Coordinates of C-alpha atoms and ligand atoms in Angstrom, one line a residue:
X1 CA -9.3 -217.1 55.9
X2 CA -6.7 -219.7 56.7
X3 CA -4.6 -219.5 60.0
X4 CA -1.2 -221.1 59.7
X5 CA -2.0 -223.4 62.7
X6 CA -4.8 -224.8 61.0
X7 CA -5.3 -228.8 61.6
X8 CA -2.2 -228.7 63.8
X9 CA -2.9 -230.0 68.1
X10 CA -4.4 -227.3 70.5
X11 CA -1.9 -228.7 72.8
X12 CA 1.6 -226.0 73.2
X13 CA 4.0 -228.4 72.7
X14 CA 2.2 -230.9 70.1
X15 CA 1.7 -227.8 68.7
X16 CA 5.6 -226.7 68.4
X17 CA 6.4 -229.9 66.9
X18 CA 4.0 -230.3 64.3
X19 CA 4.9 -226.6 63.0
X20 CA 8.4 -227.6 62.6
X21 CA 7.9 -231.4 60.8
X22 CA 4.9 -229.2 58.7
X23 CA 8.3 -226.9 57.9
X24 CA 10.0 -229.7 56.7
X25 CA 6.9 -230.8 54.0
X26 CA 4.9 -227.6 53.1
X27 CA 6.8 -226.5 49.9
X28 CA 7.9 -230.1 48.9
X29 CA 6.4 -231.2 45.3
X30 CA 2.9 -233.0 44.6
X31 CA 2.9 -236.4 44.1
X32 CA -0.4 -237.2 42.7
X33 CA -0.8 -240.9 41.7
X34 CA -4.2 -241.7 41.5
X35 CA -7.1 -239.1 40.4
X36 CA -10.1 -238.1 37.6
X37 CA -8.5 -234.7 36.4
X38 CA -9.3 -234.2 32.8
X39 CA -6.3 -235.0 30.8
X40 CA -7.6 -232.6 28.1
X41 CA -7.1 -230.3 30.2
X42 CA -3.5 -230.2 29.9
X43 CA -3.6 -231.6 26.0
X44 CA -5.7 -227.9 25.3
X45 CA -4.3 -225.3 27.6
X46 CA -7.4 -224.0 27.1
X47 CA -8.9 -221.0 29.7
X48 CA -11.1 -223.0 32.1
X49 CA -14.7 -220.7 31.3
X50 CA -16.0 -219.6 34.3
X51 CA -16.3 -220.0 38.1
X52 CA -19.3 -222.1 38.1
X53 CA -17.2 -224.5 35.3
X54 CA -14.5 -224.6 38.1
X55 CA -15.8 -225.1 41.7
X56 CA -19.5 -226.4 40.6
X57 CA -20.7 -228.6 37.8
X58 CA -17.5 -231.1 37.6
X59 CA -17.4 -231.7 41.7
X60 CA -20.3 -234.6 43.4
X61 CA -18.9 -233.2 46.2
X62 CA -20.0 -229.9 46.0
X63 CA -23.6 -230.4 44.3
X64 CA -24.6 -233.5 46.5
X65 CA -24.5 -231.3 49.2
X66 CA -26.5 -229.1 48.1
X67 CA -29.0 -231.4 46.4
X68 CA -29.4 -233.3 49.6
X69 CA -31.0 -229.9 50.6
X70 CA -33.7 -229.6 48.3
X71 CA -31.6 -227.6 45.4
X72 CA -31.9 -229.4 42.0
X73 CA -29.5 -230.3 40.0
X74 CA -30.6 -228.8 37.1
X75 CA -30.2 -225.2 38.8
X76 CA -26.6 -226.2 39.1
X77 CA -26.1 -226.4 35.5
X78 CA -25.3 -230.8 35.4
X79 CA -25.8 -231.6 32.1
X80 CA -29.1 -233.8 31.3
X81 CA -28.8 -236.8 29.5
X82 CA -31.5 -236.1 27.5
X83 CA -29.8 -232.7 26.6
X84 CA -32.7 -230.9 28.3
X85 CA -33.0 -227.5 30.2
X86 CA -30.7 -226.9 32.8
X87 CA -29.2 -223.5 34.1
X88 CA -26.2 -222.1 31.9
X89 CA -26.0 -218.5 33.4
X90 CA -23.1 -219.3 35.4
X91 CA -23.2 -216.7 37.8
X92 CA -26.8 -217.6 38.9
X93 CA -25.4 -221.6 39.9
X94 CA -22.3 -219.2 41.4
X95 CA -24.9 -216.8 43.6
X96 CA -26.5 -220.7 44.3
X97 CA -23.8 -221.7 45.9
X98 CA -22.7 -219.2 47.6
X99 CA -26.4 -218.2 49.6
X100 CA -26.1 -222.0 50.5
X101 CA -22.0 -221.4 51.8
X102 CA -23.7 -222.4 55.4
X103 CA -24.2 -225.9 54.2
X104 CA -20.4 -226.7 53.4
X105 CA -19.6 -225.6 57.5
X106 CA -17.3 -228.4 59.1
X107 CA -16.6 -230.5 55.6
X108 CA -13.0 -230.8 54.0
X109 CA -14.9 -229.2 50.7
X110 CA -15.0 -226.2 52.8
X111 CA -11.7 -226.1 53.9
X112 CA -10.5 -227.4 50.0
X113 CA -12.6 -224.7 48.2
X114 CA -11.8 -221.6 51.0
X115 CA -8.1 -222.6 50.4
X116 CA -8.0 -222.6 46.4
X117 CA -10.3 -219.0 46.9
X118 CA -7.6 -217.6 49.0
X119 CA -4.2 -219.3 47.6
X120 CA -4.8 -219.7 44.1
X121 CA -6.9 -216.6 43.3
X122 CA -6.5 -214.4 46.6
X123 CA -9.6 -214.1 47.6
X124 CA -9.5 -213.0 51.4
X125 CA -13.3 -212.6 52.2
X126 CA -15.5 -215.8 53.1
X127 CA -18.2 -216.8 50.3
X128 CA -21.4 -214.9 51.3
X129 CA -24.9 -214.4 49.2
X130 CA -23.3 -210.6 50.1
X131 CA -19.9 -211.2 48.4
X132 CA -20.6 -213.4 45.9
X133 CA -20.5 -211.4 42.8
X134 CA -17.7 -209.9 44.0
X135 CA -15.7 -213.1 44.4
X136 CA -17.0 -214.5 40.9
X137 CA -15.6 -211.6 39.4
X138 CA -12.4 -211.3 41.1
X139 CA -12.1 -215.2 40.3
X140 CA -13.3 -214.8 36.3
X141 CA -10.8 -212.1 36.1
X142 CA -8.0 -214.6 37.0
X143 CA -9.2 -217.2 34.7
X144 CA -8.8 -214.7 31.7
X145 CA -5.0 -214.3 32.6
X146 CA -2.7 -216.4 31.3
X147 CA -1.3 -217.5 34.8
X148 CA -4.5 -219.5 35.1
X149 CA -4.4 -222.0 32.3
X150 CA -4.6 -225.4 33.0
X151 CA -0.5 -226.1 32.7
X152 CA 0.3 -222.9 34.2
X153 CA -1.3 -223.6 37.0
X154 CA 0.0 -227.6 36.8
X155 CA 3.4 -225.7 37.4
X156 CA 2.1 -223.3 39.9
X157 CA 0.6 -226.2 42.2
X158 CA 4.2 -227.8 42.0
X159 CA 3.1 -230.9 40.5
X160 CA 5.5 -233.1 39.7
X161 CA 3.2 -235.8 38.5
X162 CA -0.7 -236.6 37.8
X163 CA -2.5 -239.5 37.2
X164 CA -5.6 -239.3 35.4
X165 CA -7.7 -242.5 35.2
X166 CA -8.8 -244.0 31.7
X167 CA -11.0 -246.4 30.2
X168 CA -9.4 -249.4 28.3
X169 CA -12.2 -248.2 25.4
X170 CA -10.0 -244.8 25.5
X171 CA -8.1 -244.1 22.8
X172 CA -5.7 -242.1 25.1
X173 CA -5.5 -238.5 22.6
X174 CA -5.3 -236.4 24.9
X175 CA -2.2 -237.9 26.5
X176 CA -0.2 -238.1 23.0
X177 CA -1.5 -234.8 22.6
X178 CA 0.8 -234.0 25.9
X179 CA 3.7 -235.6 25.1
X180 CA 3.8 -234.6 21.4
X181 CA 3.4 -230.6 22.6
X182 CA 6.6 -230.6 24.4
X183 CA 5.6 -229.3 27.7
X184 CA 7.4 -230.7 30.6
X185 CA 4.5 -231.3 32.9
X186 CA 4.1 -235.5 33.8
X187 CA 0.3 -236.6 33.0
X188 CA -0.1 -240.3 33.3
X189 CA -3.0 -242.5 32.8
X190 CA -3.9 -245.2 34.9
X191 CA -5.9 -247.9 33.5
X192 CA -9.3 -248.5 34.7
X193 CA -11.1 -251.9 33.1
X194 CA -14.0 -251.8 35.0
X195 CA -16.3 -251.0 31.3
X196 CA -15.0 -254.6 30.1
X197 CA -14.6 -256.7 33.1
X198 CA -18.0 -255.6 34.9
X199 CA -20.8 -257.7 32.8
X200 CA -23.0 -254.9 34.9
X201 CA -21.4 -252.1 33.8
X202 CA -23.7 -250.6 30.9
X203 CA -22.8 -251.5 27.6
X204 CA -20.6 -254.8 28.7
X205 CA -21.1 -256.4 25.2
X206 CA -20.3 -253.1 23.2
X207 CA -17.5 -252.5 25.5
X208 CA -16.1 -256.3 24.6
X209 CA -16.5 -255.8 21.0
X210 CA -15.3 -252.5 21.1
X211 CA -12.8 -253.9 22.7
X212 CA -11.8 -255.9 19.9
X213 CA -11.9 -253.8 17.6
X214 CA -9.4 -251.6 19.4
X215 CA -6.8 -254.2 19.6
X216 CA -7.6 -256.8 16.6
X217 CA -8.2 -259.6 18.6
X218 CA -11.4 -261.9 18.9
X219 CA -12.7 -260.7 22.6
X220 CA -15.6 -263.2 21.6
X221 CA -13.4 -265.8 23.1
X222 CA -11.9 -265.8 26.3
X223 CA -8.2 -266.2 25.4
X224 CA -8.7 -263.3 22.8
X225 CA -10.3 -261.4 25.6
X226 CA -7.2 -261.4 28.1
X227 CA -4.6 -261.3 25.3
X228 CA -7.0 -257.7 24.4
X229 CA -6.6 -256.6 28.1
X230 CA -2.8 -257.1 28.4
X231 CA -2.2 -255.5 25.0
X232 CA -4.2 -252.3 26.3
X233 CA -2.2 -252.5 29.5
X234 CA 0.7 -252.3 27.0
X235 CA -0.4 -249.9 25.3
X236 CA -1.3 -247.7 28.2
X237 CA 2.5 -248.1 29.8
X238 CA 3.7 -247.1 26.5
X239 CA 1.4 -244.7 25.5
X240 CA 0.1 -243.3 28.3
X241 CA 3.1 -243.7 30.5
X242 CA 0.8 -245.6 32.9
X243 CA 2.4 -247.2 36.3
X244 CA -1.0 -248.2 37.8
X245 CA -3.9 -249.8 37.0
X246 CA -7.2 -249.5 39.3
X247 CA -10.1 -251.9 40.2
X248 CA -14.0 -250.5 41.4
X249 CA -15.8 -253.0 42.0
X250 CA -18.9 -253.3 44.8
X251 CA -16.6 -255.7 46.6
X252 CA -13.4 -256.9 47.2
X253 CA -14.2 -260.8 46.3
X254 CA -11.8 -262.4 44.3
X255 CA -11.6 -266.0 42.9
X256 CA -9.5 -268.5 41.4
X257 CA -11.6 -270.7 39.0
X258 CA -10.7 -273.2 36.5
X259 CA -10.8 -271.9 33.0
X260 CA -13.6 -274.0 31.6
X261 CA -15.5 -272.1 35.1
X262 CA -14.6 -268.7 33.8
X263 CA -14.8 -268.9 30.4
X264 CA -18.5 -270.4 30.9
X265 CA -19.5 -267.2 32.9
X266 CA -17.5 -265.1 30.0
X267 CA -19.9 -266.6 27.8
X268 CA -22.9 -266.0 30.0
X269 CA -21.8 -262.7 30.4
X270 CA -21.7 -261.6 26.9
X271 CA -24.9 -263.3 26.4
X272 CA -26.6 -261.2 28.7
X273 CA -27.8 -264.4 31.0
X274 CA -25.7 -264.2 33.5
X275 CA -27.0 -263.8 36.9
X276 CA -25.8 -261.2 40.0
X277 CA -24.0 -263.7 41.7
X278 CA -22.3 -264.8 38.8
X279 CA -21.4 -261.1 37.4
X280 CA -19.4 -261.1 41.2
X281 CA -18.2 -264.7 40.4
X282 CA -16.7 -262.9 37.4
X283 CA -15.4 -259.6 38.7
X284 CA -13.8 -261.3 41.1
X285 CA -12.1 -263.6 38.1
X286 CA -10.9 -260.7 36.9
X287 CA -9.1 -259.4 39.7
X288 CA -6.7 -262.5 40.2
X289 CA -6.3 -262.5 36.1
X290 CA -5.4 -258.6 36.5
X291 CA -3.1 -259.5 39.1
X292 CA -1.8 -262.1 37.3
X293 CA -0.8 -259.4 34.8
X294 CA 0.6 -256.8 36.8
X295 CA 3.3 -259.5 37.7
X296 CA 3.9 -259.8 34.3
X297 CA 3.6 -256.1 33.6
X298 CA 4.7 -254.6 36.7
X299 CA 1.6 -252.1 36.6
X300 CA 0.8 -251.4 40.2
X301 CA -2.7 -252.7 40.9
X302 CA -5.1 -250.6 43.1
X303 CA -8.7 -251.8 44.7
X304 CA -11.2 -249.4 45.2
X305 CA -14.2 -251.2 46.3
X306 CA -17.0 -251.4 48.8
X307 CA -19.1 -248.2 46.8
X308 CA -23.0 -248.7 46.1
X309 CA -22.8 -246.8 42.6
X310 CA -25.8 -244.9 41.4
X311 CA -27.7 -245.8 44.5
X312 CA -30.0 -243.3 42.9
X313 CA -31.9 -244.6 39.6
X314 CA -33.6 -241.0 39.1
X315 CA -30.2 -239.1 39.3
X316 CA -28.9 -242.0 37.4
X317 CA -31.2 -242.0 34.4
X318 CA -31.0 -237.9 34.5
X319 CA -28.0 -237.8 35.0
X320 CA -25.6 -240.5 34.6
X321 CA -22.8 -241.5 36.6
X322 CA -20.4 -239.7 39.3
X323 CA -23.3 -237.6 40.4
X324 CA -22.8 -237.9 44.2
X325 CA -25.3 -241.1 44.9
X326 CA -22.8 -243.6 45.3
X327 CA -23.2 -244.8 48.9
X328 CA -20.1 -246.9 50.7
X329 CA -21.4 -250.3 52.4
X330 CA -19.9 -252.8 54.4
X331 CA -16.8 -254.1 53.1
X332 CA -15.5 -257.8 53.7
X333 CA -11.8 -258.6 52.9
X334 CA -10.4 -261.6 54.6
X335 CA -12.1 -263.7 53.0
X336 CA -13.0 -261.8 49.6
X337 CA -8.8 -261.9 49.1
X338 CA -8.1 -264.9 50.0
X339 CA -8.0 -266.8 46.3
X340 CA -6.0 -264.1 45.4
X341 CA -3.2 -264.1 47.9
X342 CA -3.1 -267.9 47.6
X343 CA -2.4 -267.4 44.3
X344 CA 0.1 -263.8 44.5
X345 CA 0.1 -262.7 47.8
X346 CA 3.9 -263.5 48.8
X347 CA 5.0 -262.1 45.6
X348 CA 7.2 -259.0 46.6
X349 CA 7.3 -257.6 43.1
X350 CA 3.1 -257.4 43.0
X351 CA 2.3 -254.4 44.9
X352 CA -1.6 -254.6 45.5
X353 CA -2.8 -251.4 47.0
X354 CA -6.2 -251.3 49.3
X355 CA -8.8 -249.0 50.1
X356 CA -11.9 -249.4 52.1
X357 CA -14.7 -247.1 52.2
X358 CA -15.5 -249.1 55.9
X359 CA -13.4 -247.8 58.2
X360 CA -14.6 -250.6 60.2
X361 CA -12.2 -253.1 58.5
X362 CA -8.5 -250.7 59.3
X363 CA -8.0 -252.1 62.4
X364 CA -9.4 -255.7 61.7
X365 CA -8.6 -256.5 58.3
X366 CA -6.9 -254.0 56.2
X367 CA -4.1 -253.6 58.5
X368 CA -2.8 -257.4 59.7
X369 CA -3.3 -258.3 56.3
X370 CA -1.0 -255.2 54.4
X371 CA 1.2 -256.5 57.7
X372 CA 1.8 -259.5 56.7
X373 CA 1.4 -260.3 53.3
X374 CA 4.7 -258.7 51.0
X375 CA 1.9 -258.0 48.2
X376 CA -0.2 -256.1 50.2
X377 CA 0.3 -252.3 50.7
X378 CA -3.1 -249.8 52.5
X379 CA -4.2 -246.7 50.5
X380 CA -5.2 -243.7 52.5
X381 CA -8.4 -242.9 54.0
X382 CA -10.6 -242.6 50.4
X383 CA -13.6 -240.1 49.6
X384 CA -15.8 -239.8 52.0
X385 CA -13.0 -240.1 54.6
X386 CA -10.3 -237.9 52.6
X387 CA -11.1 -235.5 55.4
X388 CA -9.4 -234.7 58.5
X389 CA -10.9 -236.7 61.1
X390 CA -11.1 -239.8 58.5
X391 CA -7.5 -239.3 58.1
X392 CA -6.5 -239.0 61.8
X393 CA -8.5 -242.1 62.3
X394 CA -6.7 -243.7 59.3
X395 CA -3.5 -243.5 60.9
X396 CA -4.8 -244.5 64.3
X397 CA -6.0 -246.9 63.3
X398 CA -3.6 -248.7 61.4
X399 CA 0.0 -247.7 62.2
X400 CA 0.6 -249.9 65.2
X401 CA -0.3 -252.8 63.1
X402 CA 0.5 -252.3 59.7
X403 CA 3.7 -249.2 60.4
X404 CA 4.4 -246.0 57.9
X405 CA 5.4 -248.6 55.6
X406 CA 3.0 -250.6 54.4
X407 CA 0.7 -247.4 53.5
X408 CA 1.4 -245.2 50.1
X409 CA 1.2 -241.5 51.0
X410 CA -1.5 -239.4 49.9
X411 CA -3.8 -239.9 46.9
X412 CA -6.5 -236.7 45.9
X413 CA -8.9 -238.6 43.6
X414 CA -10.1 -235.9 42.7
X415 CA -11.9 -234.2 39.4
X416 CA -11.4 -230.6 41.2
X417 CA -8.5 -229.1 39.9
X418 CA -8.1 -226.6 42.1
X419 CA -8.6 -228.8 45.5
X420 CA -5.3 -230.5 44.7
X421 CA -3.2 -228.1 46.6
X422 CA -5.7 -227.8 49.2
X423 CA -6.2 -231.9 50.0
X424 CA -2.5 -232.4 49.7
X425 CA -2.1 -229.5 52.3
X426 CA -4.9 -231.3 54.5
X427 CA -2.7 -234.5 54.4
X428 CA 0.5 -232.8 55.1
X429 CA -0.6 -231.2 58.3
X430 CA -3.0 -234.0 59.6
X431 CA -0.1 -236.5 59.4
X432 CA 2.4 -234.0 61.4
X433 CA 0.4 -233.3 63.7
X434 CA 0.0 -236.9 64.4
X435 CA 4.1 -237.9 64.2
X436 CA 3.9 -234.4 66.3
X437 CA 2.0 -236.5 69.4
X438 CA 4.1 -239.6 68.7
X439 CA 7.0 -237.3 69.3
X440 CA 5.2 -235.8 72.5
X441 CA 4.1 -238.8 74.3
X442 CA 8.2 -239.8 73.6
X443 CA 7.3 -242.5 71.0
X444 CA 9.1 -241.5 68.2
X445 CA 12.8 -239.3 67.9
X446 CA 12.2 -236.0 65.9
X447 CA 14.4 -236.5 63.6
X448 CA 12.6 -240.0 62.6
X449 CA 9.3 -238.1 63.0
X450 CA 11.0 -235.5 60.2
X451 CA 12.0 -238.2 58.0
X452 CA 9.0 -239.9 58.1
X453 CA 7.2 -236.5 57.4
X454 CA 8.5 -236.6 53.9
X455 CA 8.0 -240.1 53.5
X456 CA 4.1 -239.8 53.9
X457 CA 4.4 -236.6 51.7
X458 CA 6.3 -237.6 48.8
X459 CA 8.6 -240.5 49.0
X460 CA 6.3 -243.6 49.8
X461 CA 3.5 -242.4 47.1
X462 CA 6.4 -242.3 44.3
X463 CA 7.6 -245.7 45.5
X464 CA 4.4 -247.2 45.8
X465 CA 2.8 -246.2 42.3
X466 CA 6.8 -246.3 40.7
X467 CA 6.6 -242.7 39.9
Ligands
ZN1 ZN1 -10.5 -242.8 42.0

């Protein structure tokens, strides 16, 4: 199923070059710095059940597809909230996905999911309503083997190490469960805050008190509150072995308020009456006092905005969260940054990195801002653009602008195990083949374009993220 010139130029010698820079980078290890992998995964070592457990129920990607036609949800075995009926026999949700294969023609979840089949459980036949059974049972087989445990597999994929993404609320078991067992594999966490510095994420108030409770300080007050937040930071570096923490909000505003201003909309907040433009006021608080501490703390700080989440209240209240209906919208940054690069943005010890799910804003924003200011470094092309054309326009867009240097390497975010392989693959090959035209149109020396081919690999992602 996969041709060794995959993703690589049509053009001869394009072609030639990008198949010796890909020779350089295919076997080097996988950085993985920012992603949703379950770290009990690794704590357990336990078999993962079935084929359906795999590839189906933990992946928006793969069921929002196939929702958007008409197949329900609850056919595909997502878990209800309200612990009703949905389908458990996991080869019927298998046998689902596979008579709707057609569906999946032309996305990267095609080329991710074809390339774990074939070169992590050697599968050399395409997914058909004809072969499915046969596939699911050459794929359960595998998972009953030892080889396919969670950290054998960790070793197999030539990971070398893997952010998960927690919570401040978690208590972070499952990654002193890893370090206590010994095993050699690197799990990180990265801390996520969003549960307590969102007054519209659900639960705000429990999550401040709980909060509290956590880290015996009185989040009831706003001094208590930060001093909570930098001790979980602490806790996660230490803990967790954290390097990174990471922000999704709607938007990228930030402010710089007095503190009478923001401990007035603290209050608000955890009083329930604050309104939607003052929950953004807030959030965007938050992000310059989260900066604030990552120059204290050195945790690298990542901002993920710009996603509509739950655009969906039916699939929401079903459902939950992370069900494939969060919708990217137009993304302002220019202005949204500025009180926070007055405050940090020439400090070359900060490392901010950006991502945009509005492509529009590479070229315009993203990139003369990460070109200028020393705080300021782009993420790759994110979710809905992880893909090959998104990245190829990615780089277009922003290399004459912002360089190689100012962007991180590669990130999966992914909760698909499996995939990580494949998307790093993707990544590997799109960027060659694009140093591989640089080199062609003589804009770039190989042996720069080969050095830079294991920048963008490996090097420049374990920089970045201090890895
Ligand atoms: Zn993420």
């Amino acid at each position: 199923m996969l041709h060794p010139d995959r993703l690589f130029p049509s053009d001869p010698t394009q072609r030639a070059i990008a198949r010796r820079l890909y020779s350089e980078v295919s076997a080097l290890p996988i950085v993985s710095p920012h992603g949703h992998t379950d770290p009990s995964w690794f704590a357990k070592d336990e078999a993962f059940p079935d084929p359906a457990a795999l590839f189906v129920k933990p992946d928006h990607y793969a069921f929002r597809m196939l929702y958007s036609q008409g197949i329900s949800m609850e056919s595909l075995g997502v878990p209800r909230k309200d612990g009703g009926p949905v389908e458990t026999d996991s080869r019927k949700i298998w046998r689902l996905l596979a008579a709707n294969w057609h569906l999946f023609r032309g996305t990267p979840t095609r080329m991710w999911l074809d390339h774990a089949f074939e070169t992590v459980f050697g599968v050399t036949e395409r997914l058909s309503a004809e072969s499915a059974d046969r596939i699911y049972d050459q794929i359960e087989a595998c998972l009953r083997t030892p080889e396919y445990r969670p950290r054998a597999l960790f070793e197999r994929f030539n990971i070398e190490v893997l952010a998960t993404t927690e919570s401040p609320l978690d208590p972070l078991e499952h990654h002193k469960a890893i370090r206590a067992s010994g095993w050699k594999g690197r799990v990180v966490t990265a801390f996520r805050p969003d549960p307590v510095v969102d007054p519209e994420f659900e639960g705000f108030q429990a999550n401040v008190e709980q909060l509290g409770a956590i880290t015996g300080e009185n989040t009831l007050g706003w001094t208590g509150y930060l001093a909570a937040l930098a001790n979980r930071r602490r806790t996660f570096k230490e803990v967790g072995g954290a390097t990174s923490t990471d922000h999704g909000h709607p938007t990228a505003l930030t402010a710089d308020l007095s503190r009478a201003e923001a401990e007035a909309l603290f209050d608000k907040a955890l009083r329930g009456t604050i309104t939607a433009a003052e929950a953004e006021l807030f959030r965007g608080q938050m992000l310059t006092e989260m900066a604030k501490m990552s120059l204290e703390d050195g945790l690298v700080m990542q901002i993920h905005p710009g996603s509509f989440r739950n655009h969906n209240p039916v699939v929401f209240d079903r459902f939950g969260r992370d069900k494939g209906a969060d919708i990217p919208s137009q993304t302002e940054y220019v202005r949204a940054l500025k009180p926070l690069l007055d405050r940090f943005g020439n400090e070359a010890k900060l490392t901010i990195i950006l991502f945009t799910l509005d492509e529009t804003s590479y070229s315009r924003e993203l990139a003369p801002l990460a070109g200028h200011y020393p705080a300021l470094r782009l993420g790759p092309s994110w979710w809905f653009h992880d893909s090959p054309e998104g990245m190829r326009r990615f780089r277009e867009m922003v290399t004459e602008t912002a360089g190689f240097y100012n962007t991180v390497g590669f990130n999966d975010d992914t909760r698909a195990f499996c995939s990580i392989p494949a998307r790093h693959d993707v990544a590997r090959r799109i960027d060659v083949a694009f140093l591989a035209r640089l080199v062609a149109e003589h804009r770039l020396d190989e042996d720069e374009a080969a050095e830079l081919a294991v920048d963008l690999a490996y090097r420049l992602a374990k920089n970045a993220y201090k890895l």
